[in-house]
Amino acid sequence: MIAEKLESESDAILAANAQDMSAAKAAGISDAIQDRLLLTPARLAAIANDVRRVCQLADPVGNIIDGSTLDSGLNLQRRRVPLGVIGVIYEARPNVTIDVATLCLKTGNATILRGGKETVHTNQAMVTVIQQALELCGLPAAAVQSIDDPDRALVAELLKLDRYVDMIIPRGGAGLHQLCRERSTIPVITGGIGVCHTFVDRGMEFASALTIIENAKTQRPSTCNTLETLLVDRAIAALFLPELSERMAGAGVTLHATPEAFSLLQGLPAAVVPLEIGNLDDEWLSLDLNVVIVEGLDDAISHIRTHGTGHSDAILTRSIANAERFVHSVDSAAVYVNASTRFTDGGEFGLGAEVAVSTQKLHARGPMGLEALTTYKWIGYGDDLIRR
Amino acid sequence: MIAEKLESESDAILAANAQDMSAAKAAGISDAIQDRLLLTPARLAAIANDVRRVCQLADPVGNIIDGSTLDSGLNLQRRRVPLGVIGVIYEARPNVTIDVATLCLKTGNATILRGGKETVHTNQAMVTVIQQALELCGLPAAAVQSIDDPDRALVAELLKLDRYVDMIIPRGGAGLHQLCRERSTIPVITGGIGVCHTFVDRGMEFASALTIIENAKTQRPSTCNTLETLLVDRAIAALFLPELSERMAGAGVTLHATPEAFSLLQGLPAAVVPLEIGNLDDEWLSLDLNVVIVEGLDDAISHIRTHGTGHSDAILTRSIANAERFVHSVDSAAVYVNASTRFTDGGEFGLGAEVAVSTQKLHARGPMGLEALTTYKWIGYGDDLIRR
C-alpha cells in the first residue's frame, strides 16, 4: 500500500523535493549533498520497489526462539516481539525515511523520524503518504511520525523520552553519534563510521592482494566499509609497494604514506603525499588510501586497535595461524580473511535488509537486519504453579 | 583457584569485613543493610562454592551462532566473543564482587567493579584474592579491578569511558539506574526494579489463585519478582476479596486497598489500609500488597501499562483467549499464565547463573545469563574474494 501510494502521489513528492532542492541551491549546499537530496522519478520508483521487497521478507515477530518445560513444571518460551517505539535521527537522505519506516512497520514497531532540515518538505510529503497508506489499511497513522520543526532542542528532548522510546538509531556522521551517546537516556545504536584496514602479510601473492585492495578501496569509495588504511608487512614492503603504486595509479587513488612508505613510493606512478596526523583516524570516503608499513602481524593488530573504529578489517595471508590470530585479536564487527571489506552489508550478509551497521557491541553488531528491530519476551505457562 | 584462595584467605577477608561492620554500626546503618554487608564463615564458604559452580557452566565464548557460504562465495560465520570490559556499579553486597568477577572471567571479559562505600574493606580484600588467583594462573591481575576511592566523581568519570568500557551494569536502586542512564555514554543495562502484577480473571478457581498469590507475595518478599499489586476482576471481587483477606491474614500480609476494595475488605481478618498515591508505582519489598479492582482484562492490561516496570506480570485465568491476549498485550520481560511471578530468575530459567535482571529491551531482557556478557563477531573467509 505504501509502494502504491508512493507511485500515485509521486507528483506531490517530487514537487516537495523540488522545493528542498531550490532551497539547497540557494543555501549553497555542496553538490554531493544535493545529489543525496535529489529525488527523480527513477529514484522514487526504486524506493517503491524497495518497499515491495521489504514486504516479501520473513517477519521475525512471533518466532519462538527457544522453549522447554523446566524441572519446576514451568513451560517457558522466549518469543520474539517488537521493540516498541524506535527513534531514527538522520541527515539529508530522503530514501531513509521510507526505508526505516517500512522496516519498522514490518517488525511491528512505531517510528519517530527526524530527518535533516534540508529535506523537510520531501520528508513531510513522504510521511503523509505513509500515514495515508496506514489509515487505508486500518492501522493508526501515528505509528509513523516525523519531527519537522528544525529546532535542534527537539532532538535533545526526543533523546530523553526513555519512558516512551525504546531505541535510538542515529544515521549520520560521527558528531551525530557522539551527541546521541552523550545526551540520550534511551539505548542508542551507534555505528556507521568505518576506518577499515587491510593487512598484507608476508607470503601473500601480490596479484591477489592487489585485486582485493582495489576492490575494497574503489568499488564504492563513499561507503563505510571502504578500505581506508593499508598495512604492509615490512618484509615485503620494498617489493610490494611499487606494484601497489602501479595498480592504484590505474584506479586513480592518491596514496597518503608514512615517511618510510613515502620514500618507497616517491617517483612511482600513483600520486603520493605524506600522511598527516589525523588521517589514520578519519574516513576518507574518497579515492585516498593511507599506506603504513608495520613490523608484522602483531604490529598490524596493535595499529588496528589504536586507529580502528570496530567496523571491518581484513588480513590477506597464506598462513592459517596468522589468519586465526588476526580473527581472534581484531575486535571489529566484521573480520575478513582474504576477502574485501566491502562485504559488510545487510544485503551481502543475507539479512534481506539493512537498518544500520552497528559498531557497538550490545544488542546488534555489524549489519542490522529485521531481527535487530525486535526483542524477546519470556512467557511462562503453569498449571497453577508456584515456586518451591 | 579463586574458590581455593577465598578459603585459604578467609581470615583476612573476614577481618576486613569486621572493619566494615564496625564502621557500619558506628554510622548507624540499618540492620537490613548490615545484614547484607555481613560475611560469616558459612556465607564465605557458600560464595566459594558459587565460584565452583560457575566454573562448571558451559562457556558460550567461541560458539558459532550461525554460518553458511553465501552466493558470493564468502564463508560467513557469527562467532560468540566476549564483550570486552564490563563496568559494574553496585551497593553493599560483598557477594556481588565475587559473583560478577567470576561470571565475567568465565566469559573472557575484564571487569571494573565499583562497590558501595560501606563495603570497601571487604571488597579490597576480595579483589586482592581474585588478583592473586589470576596471577597464579598466569592471567593479568588487571583483568579484575576495583575503584575503592569513595569519591562519587569517579563513577561519573567511569560512565564516560566509552572508548574503553563496553557495558555498564548497575545493580542497585532506581536512583542508581537513573544516574547511569543519564550520565553514561556507555550502553547501560537497566533493570532489577519490579512492580509486579497479578490479575485474577473471572472464572478462575479461588483456591488456586490464592495459592499462587501467596507464593508470589510471601515466598521471598524482598526480591524484585515479588508480587506488589493484585488486580481483581470486578465480576468476582465481592466473593474473592473475603477469601483473599483470610489467606493474607494467615500470611501476615497488610493490604493496601483502593476505596472500592477497602469497603469490601474492612472488618475482615487481614490488616487493610487505604492505598496512598504512589503505592502503585513503587516496590514494597515487604509483606504489603496493593489491591485494585479492575473492570476486566482490558482494564488490567491498561493498569499494568501505566504502573508496571516491565519486569514480571501474571494472569490467573481459565480462558485461553484471555491468557493469550494478556501474553500479547503486556510488554514485560516475563509474562506468566497461571504461575507465580517468583519464577523470574536465572536459576529457575535454567541459565545456570544470573548476572542481573534486565527490564530494558535491548541486548538482553529478563534474567541475564552468561550469554548476555558476550557479543558476536562476523567472520568472513574468502578465497581471495571481491565484491561484484
PDB file of N, CA, C and O in Angstrom, chain A residues 187-228:
ATOM      1  N   PRO A 187      18.599   3.708  25.031  1.00  0.00           N
ATOM      2  CA  PRO A 187      19.699   2.988  24.384  1.00  0.00           C
ATOM      3  C   PRO A 187      19.892   3.443  22.926  1.00  0.00           C
ATOM      4  O   PRO A 187      18.933   3.584  22.177  1.00  0.00           O
ATOM      5  N   VAL A 188      21.145   3.673  22.566  1.00  0.00           N
ATOM      6  CA  VAL A 188      21.495   4.179  21.232  1.00  0.00           C
ATOM      7  C   VAL A 188      22.304   3.114  20.502  1.00  0.00           C
ATOM      8  O   VAL A 188      23.186   2.495  21.090  1.00  0.00           O
ATOM      9  N   ILE A 189      21.982   2.887  19.245  1.00  0.00           N
ATOM     10  CA  ILE A 189      22.821   2.028  18.408  1.00  0.00           C
ATOM     11  C   ILE A 189      23.747   2.939  17.621  1.00  0.00           C
ATOM     12  O   ILE A 189      23.297   3.687  16.748  1.00  0.00           O
ATOM     13  N   THR A 190      25.025   2.908  17.959  1.00  0.00           N
ATOM     14  CA  THR A 190      25.946   3.745  17.203  1.00  0.00           C
ATOM     15  C   THR A 190      26.696   2.895  16.200  1.00  0.00           C
ATOM     16  O   THR A 190      26.821   1.683  16.353  1.00  0.00           O
ATOM     17  N   GLY A 191      27.176   3.545  15.178  1.00  0.00           N
ATOM     18  CA  GLY A 191      27.895   2.795  14.150  1.00  0.00           C
ATOM     19  C   GLY A 191      28.028   3.608  12.902  1.00  0.00           C
ATOM     20  O   GLY A 191      27.925   4.830  12.911  1.00  0.00           O
ATOM     21  N   GLY A 192      28.287   2.894  11.829  1.00  0.00           N
ATOM     22  CA  GLY A 192      28.314   3.542  10.526  1.00  0.00           C
ATOM     23  C   GLY A 192      29.608   4.268  10.211  1.00  0.00           C
ATOM     24  O   GLY A 192      29.790   4.743   9.104  1.00  0.00           O
ATOM     25  N   ILE A 193      30.510   4.384  11.206  1.00  0.00           N
ATOM     26  CA  ILE A 193      31.784   5.040  10.937  1.00  0.00           C
ATOM     27  C   ILE A 193      32.814   3.932  10.737  1.00  0.00           C
ATOM     28  O   ILE A 193      33.042   3.124  11.633  1.00  0.00           O
ATOM     29  N   GLY A 194      33.435   3.915   9.580  1.00  0.00           N
ATOM     30  CA  GLY A 194      34.361   2.823   9.304  1.00  0.00           C
ATOM     31  C   GLY A 194      35.728   3.299   8.865  1.00  0.00           C
ATOM     32  O   GLY A 194      35.919   3.716   7.732  1.00  0.00           O
ATOM     33  N   VAL A 195      36.689   3.243   9.796  1.00  0.00           N
ATOM     34  CA  VAL A 195      38.086   3.370   9.380  1.00  0.00           C
ATOM     35  C   VAL A 195      38.562   1.928   9.234  1.00  0.00           C
ATOM     36  O   VAL A 195      38.999   1.292  10.193  1.00  0.00           O
ATOM     37  N   CYS A 196      38.415   1.396   8.020  1.00  0.00           N
ATOM     38  CA  CYS A 196      38.657  -0.029   7.778  1.00  0.00           C
ATOM     39  C   CYS A 196      40.085  -0.273   7.306  1.00  0.00           C
ATOM     40  O   CYS A 196      40.628   0.513   6.530  1.00  0.00           O
ATOM     41  N   HIS A 197      40.663  -1.373   7.797  1.00  0.00           N
ATOM     42  CA  HIS A 197      42.053  -1.708   7.496  1.00  0.00           C
ATOM     43  C   HIS A 197      42.150  -3.011   6.714  1.00  0.00           C
ATOM     44  O   HIS A 197      41.319  -3.906   6.888  1.00  0.00           O
ATOM     45  N   THR A 198      43.206  -3.105   5.912  1.00  0.00           N
ATOM     46  CA  THR A 198      43.578  -4.397   5.337  1.00  0.00           C
ATOM     47  C   THR A 198      45.075  -4.568   5.559  1.00  0.00           C
ATOM     48  O   THR A 198      45.858  -3.648   5.281  1.00  0.00           O
ATOM     49  N   PHE A 199      45.442  -5.728   6.098  1.00  0.00           N
ATOM     50  CA  PHE A 199      46.853  -6.024   6.376  1.00  0.00           C
ATOM     51  C   PHE A 199      47.351  -7.052   5.364  1.00  0.00           C
ATOM     52  O   PHE A 199      46.758  -8.120   5.206  1.00  0.00           O
ATOM     53  N   VAL A 200      48.443  -6.695   4.669  1.00  0.00           N
ATOM     54  CA  VAL A 200      49.048  -7.635   3.722  1.00  0.00           C
ATOM     55  C   VAL A 200      50.225  -8.320   4.403  1.00  0.00           C
ATOM     56  O   VAL A 200      51.243  -7.690   4.710  1.00  0.00           O
ATOM     57  N   ASP A 201      50.060  -9.598   4.651  1.00  0.00           N
ATOM     58  CA  ASP A 201      51.045 -10.399   5.371  1.00  0.00           C
ATOM     59  C   ASP A 201      52.152 -10.848   4.402  1.00  0.00           C
ATOM     60  O   ASP A 201      51.926 -10.960   3.199  1.00  0.00           O
ATOM     61  N   ARG A 202      53.331 -11.124   4.937  1.00  0.00           N
ATOM     62  CA  ARG A 202      54.392 -11.699   4.096  1.00  0.00           C
ATOM     63  C   ARG A 202      53.898 -13.049   3.569  1.00  0.00           C
ATOM     64  O   ARG A 202      53.127 -13.733   4.244  1.00  0.00           O
ATOM     65  N   GLY A 203      54.297 -13.391   2.361  1.00  0.00           N
ATOM     66  CA  GLY A 203      53.863 -14.690   1.830  1.00  0.00           C
ATOM     67  C   GLY A 203      52.588 -14.603   1.013  1.00  0.00           C
ATOM     68  O   GLY A 203      52.194 -15.565   0.364  1.00  0.00           O
ATOM     69  N   MET A 204      51.912 -13.454   1.049  1.00  0.00           N
ATOM     70  CA  MET A 204      50.679 -13.298   0.260  1.00  0.00           C
ATOM     71  C   MET A 204      51.057 -13.050  -1.200  1.00  0.00           C
ATOM     72  O   MET A 204      51.999 -12.312  -1.481  1.00  0.00           O
ATOM     73  N   GLU A 205      50.285 -13.653  -2.128  1.00  0.00           N
ATOM     74  CA  GLU A 205      50.523 -13.362  -3.551  1.00  0.00           C
ATOM     75  C   GLU A 205      50.138 -11.912  -3.829  1.00  0.00           C
ATOM     76  O   GLU A 205      49.021 -11.487  -3.537  1.00  0.00           O
ATOM     77  N   PHE A 206      51.051 -11.209  -4.472  1.00  0.00           N
ATOM     78  CA  PHE A 206      50.807  -9.786  -4.719  1.00  0.00           C
ATOM     79  C   PHE A 206      49.578  -9.571  -5.606  1.00  0.00           C
ATOM     80  O   PHE A 206      48.777  -8.666  -5.367  1.00  0.00           O
ATOM     81  N   ALA A 207      49.440 -10.385  -6.651  1.00  0.00           N
ATOM     82  CA  ALA A 207      48.354 -10.147  -7.617  1.00  0.00           C
ATOM     83  C   ALA A 207      47.001 -10.249  -6.921  1.00  0.00           C
ATOM     84  O   ALA A 207      46.121  -9.405  -7.103  1.00  0.00           O
ATOM     85  N   SER A 208      46.819 -11.286  -6.114  1.00  0.00           N
ATOM     86  CA  SER A 208      45.557 -11.449  -5.381  1.00  0.00           C
ATOM     87  C   SER A 208      45.344 -10.291  -4.425  1.00  0.00           C
ATOM     88  O   SER A 208      44.244  -9.744  -4.309  1.00  0.00           O
ATOM     89  N   ALA A 209      46.405  -9.935  -3.719  1.00  0.00           N
ATOM     90  CA  ALA A 209      46.301  -8.846  -2.747  1.00  0.00           C
ATOM     91  C   ALA A 209      45.852  -7.570  -3.440  1.00  0.00           C
ATOM     92  O   ALA A 209      44.946  -6.866  -2.965  1.00  0.00           O
ATOM     93  N   LEU A 210      46.456  -7.272  -4.571  1.00  0.00           N
ATOM     94  CA  LEU A 210      46.142  -6.016  -5.264  1.00  0.00           C
ATOM     95  C   LEU A 210      44.693  -5.993  -5.737  1.00  0.00           C
ATOM     96  O   LEU A 210      44.018  -4.962  -5.683  1.00  0.00           O
ATOM     97  N   THR A 211      44.190  -7.132  -6.197  1.00  0.00           N
ATOM     98  CA  THR A 211      42.796  -7.190  -6.654  1.00  0.00           C
ATOM     99  C   THR A 211      41.834  -6.921  -5.494  1.00  0.00           C
ATOM    100  O   THR A 211      40.860  -6.177  -5.625  1.00  0.00           O
ATOM    101  N   ILE A 212      42.120  -7.516  -4.338  1.00  0.00           N
ATOM    102  CA  ILE A 212      41.247  -7.309  -3.170  1.00  0.00           C
ATOM    103  C   ILE A 212      41.335  -5.861  -2.694  1.00  0.00           C
ATOM    104  O   ILE A 212      40.321  -5.221  -2.381  1.00  0.00           O
ATOM    105  N   ILE A 213      42.549  -5.320  -2.655  1.00  0.00           N
ATOM    106  CA  ILE A 213      42.737  -3.933  -2.199  1.00  0.00           C
ATOM    107  C   ILE A 213      42.008  -2.967  -3.126  1.00  0.00           C
ATOM    108  O   ILE A 213      41.309  -2.049  -2.676  1.00  0.00           O
ATOM    109  N   GLU A 214      42.149  -3.172  -4.431  1.00  0.00           N
ATOM    110  CA  GLU A 214      41.492  -2.277  -5.387  1.00  0.00           C
ATOM    111  C   GLU A 214      39.969  -2.328  -5.187  1.00  0.00           C
ATOM    112  O   GLU A 214      39.286  -1.304  -5.171  1.00  0.00           O
ATOM    113  N   ASN A 215      39.442  -3.535  -5.004  1.00  0.00           N
ATOM    114  CA  ASN A 215      38.000  -3.677  -4.783  1.00  0.00           C
ATOM    115  C   ASN A 215      37.578  -2.954  -3.504  1.00  0.00           C
ATOM    116  O   ASN A 215      36.588  -2.208  -3.474  1.00  0.00           O
ATOM    117  N   ALA A 216      38.329  -3.183  -2.426  1.00  0.00           N
ATOM    118  CA  ALA A 216      37.953  -2.627  -1.128  1.00  0.00           C
ATOM    119  C   ALA A 216      38.032  -1.100  -1.139  1.00  0.00           C
ATOM    120  O   ALA A 216      37.265  -0.422  -0.451  1.00  0.00           O
ATOM    121  N   LYS A 217      38.963  -0.559  -1.923  1.00  0.00           N
ATOM    122  CA  LYS A 217      39.122   0.906  -1.956  1.00  0.00           C
ATOM    123  C   LYS A 217      38.206   1.566  -2.972  1.00  0.00           C
ATOM    124  O   LYS A 217      37.666   2.648  -2.707  1.00  0.00           O
ATOM    125  N   THR A 218      38.003   0.939  -4.120  1.00  0.00           N
ATOM    126  CA  THR A 218      37.400   1.703  -5.230  1.00  0.00           C
ATOM    127  C   THR A 218      36.011   1.249  -5.651  1.00  0.00           C
ATOM    128  O   THR A 218      35.363   1.926  -6.432  1.00  0.00           O
ATOM    129  N   GLN A 219      35.513   0.127  -5.129  1.00  0.00           N
ATOM    130  CA  GLN A 219      34.236  -0.347  -5.664  1.00  0.00           C
ATOM    131  C   GLN A 219      33.112   0.639  -5.374  1.00  0.00           C
ATOM    132  O   GLN A 219      32.226   0.834  -6.184  1.00  0.00           O
ATOM    133  N   ARG A 220      33.154   1.272  -4.227  1.00  0.00           N
ATOM    134  CA  ARG A 220      32.233   2.373  -3.912  1.00  0.00           C
ATOM    135  C   ARG A 220      32.821   3.151  -2.746  1.00  0.00           C
ATOM    136  O   ARG A 220      32.504   2.898  -1.583  1.00  0.00           O
ATOM    137  N   PRO A 221      33.692   4.103  -3.074  1.00  0.00           N
ATOM    138  CA  PRO A 221      34.542   4.720  -2.043  1.00  0.00           C
ATOM    139  C   PRO A 221      33.781   5.467  -0.955  1.00  0.00           C
ATOM    140  O   PRO A 221      34.314   5.663   0.137  1.00  0.00           O
ATOM    141  N   SER A 222      32.539   5.891  -1.207  1.00  0.00           N
ATOM    142  CA  SER A 222      31.841   6.724  -0.222  1.00  0.00           C
ATOM    143  C   SER A 222      31.204   5.905   0.901  1.00  0.00           C
ATOM    144  O   SER A 222      30.560   6.465   1.784  1.00  0.00           O
ATOM    145  N   THR A 223      31.363   4.589   0.886  1.00  0.00           N
ATOM    146  CA  THR A 223      30.678   3.753   1.881  1.00  0.00           C
ATOM    147  C   THR A 223      31.549   3.514   3.107  1.00  0.00           C
ATOM    148  O   THR A 223      32.780   3.600   3.044  1.00  0.00           O
ATOM    149  N   CYS A 224      30.895   3.132   4.197  1.00  0.00           N
ATOM    150  CA  CYS A 224      31.627   2.984   5.461  1.00  0.00           C
ATOM    151  C   CYS A 224      32.473   1.720   5.509  1.00  0.00           C
ATOM    152  O   CYS A 224      33.336   1.594   6.360  1.00  0.00           O
ATOM    153  N   ASN A 225      32.242   0.778   4.590  1.00  0.00           N
ATOM    154  CA  ASN A 225      33.065  -0.437   4.603  1.00  0.00           C
ATOM    155  C   ASN A 225      34.232  -0.359   3.620  1.00  0.00           C
ATOM    156  O   ASN A 225      34.899  -1.356   3.354  1.00  0.00           O
ATOM    157  N   THR A 226      34.492   0.837   3.124  1.00  0.00           N
ATOM    158  CA  THR A 226      35.617   1.035   2.200  1.00  0.00           C
ATOM    159  C   THR A 226      36.940   1.015   2.961  1.00  0.00           C
ATOM    160  O   THR A 226      37.033   1.541   4.065  1.00  0.00           O
ATOM    161  N   LEU A 227      37.938   0.425   2.326  1.00  0.00           N
ATOM    162  CA  LEU A 227      39.284   0.398   2.897  1.00  0.00           C
ATOM    163  C   LEU A 227      39.849   1.807   2.993  1.00  0.00           C
ATOM    164  O   LEU A 227      39.830   2.552   2.020  1.00  0.00           O
ATOM    165  N   GLU A 228      40.371   2.161   4.187  1.00  0.00           N
ATOM    166  CA  GLU A 228      40.966   3.484   4.355  1.00  0.00           C
ATOM    167  C   GLU A 228      42.461   3.417   4.627  1.00  0.00           C
ATOM    168  O   GLU A 228      43.193   4.330   4.277  1.00  0.00           O
TER     169      GLU A 228
END
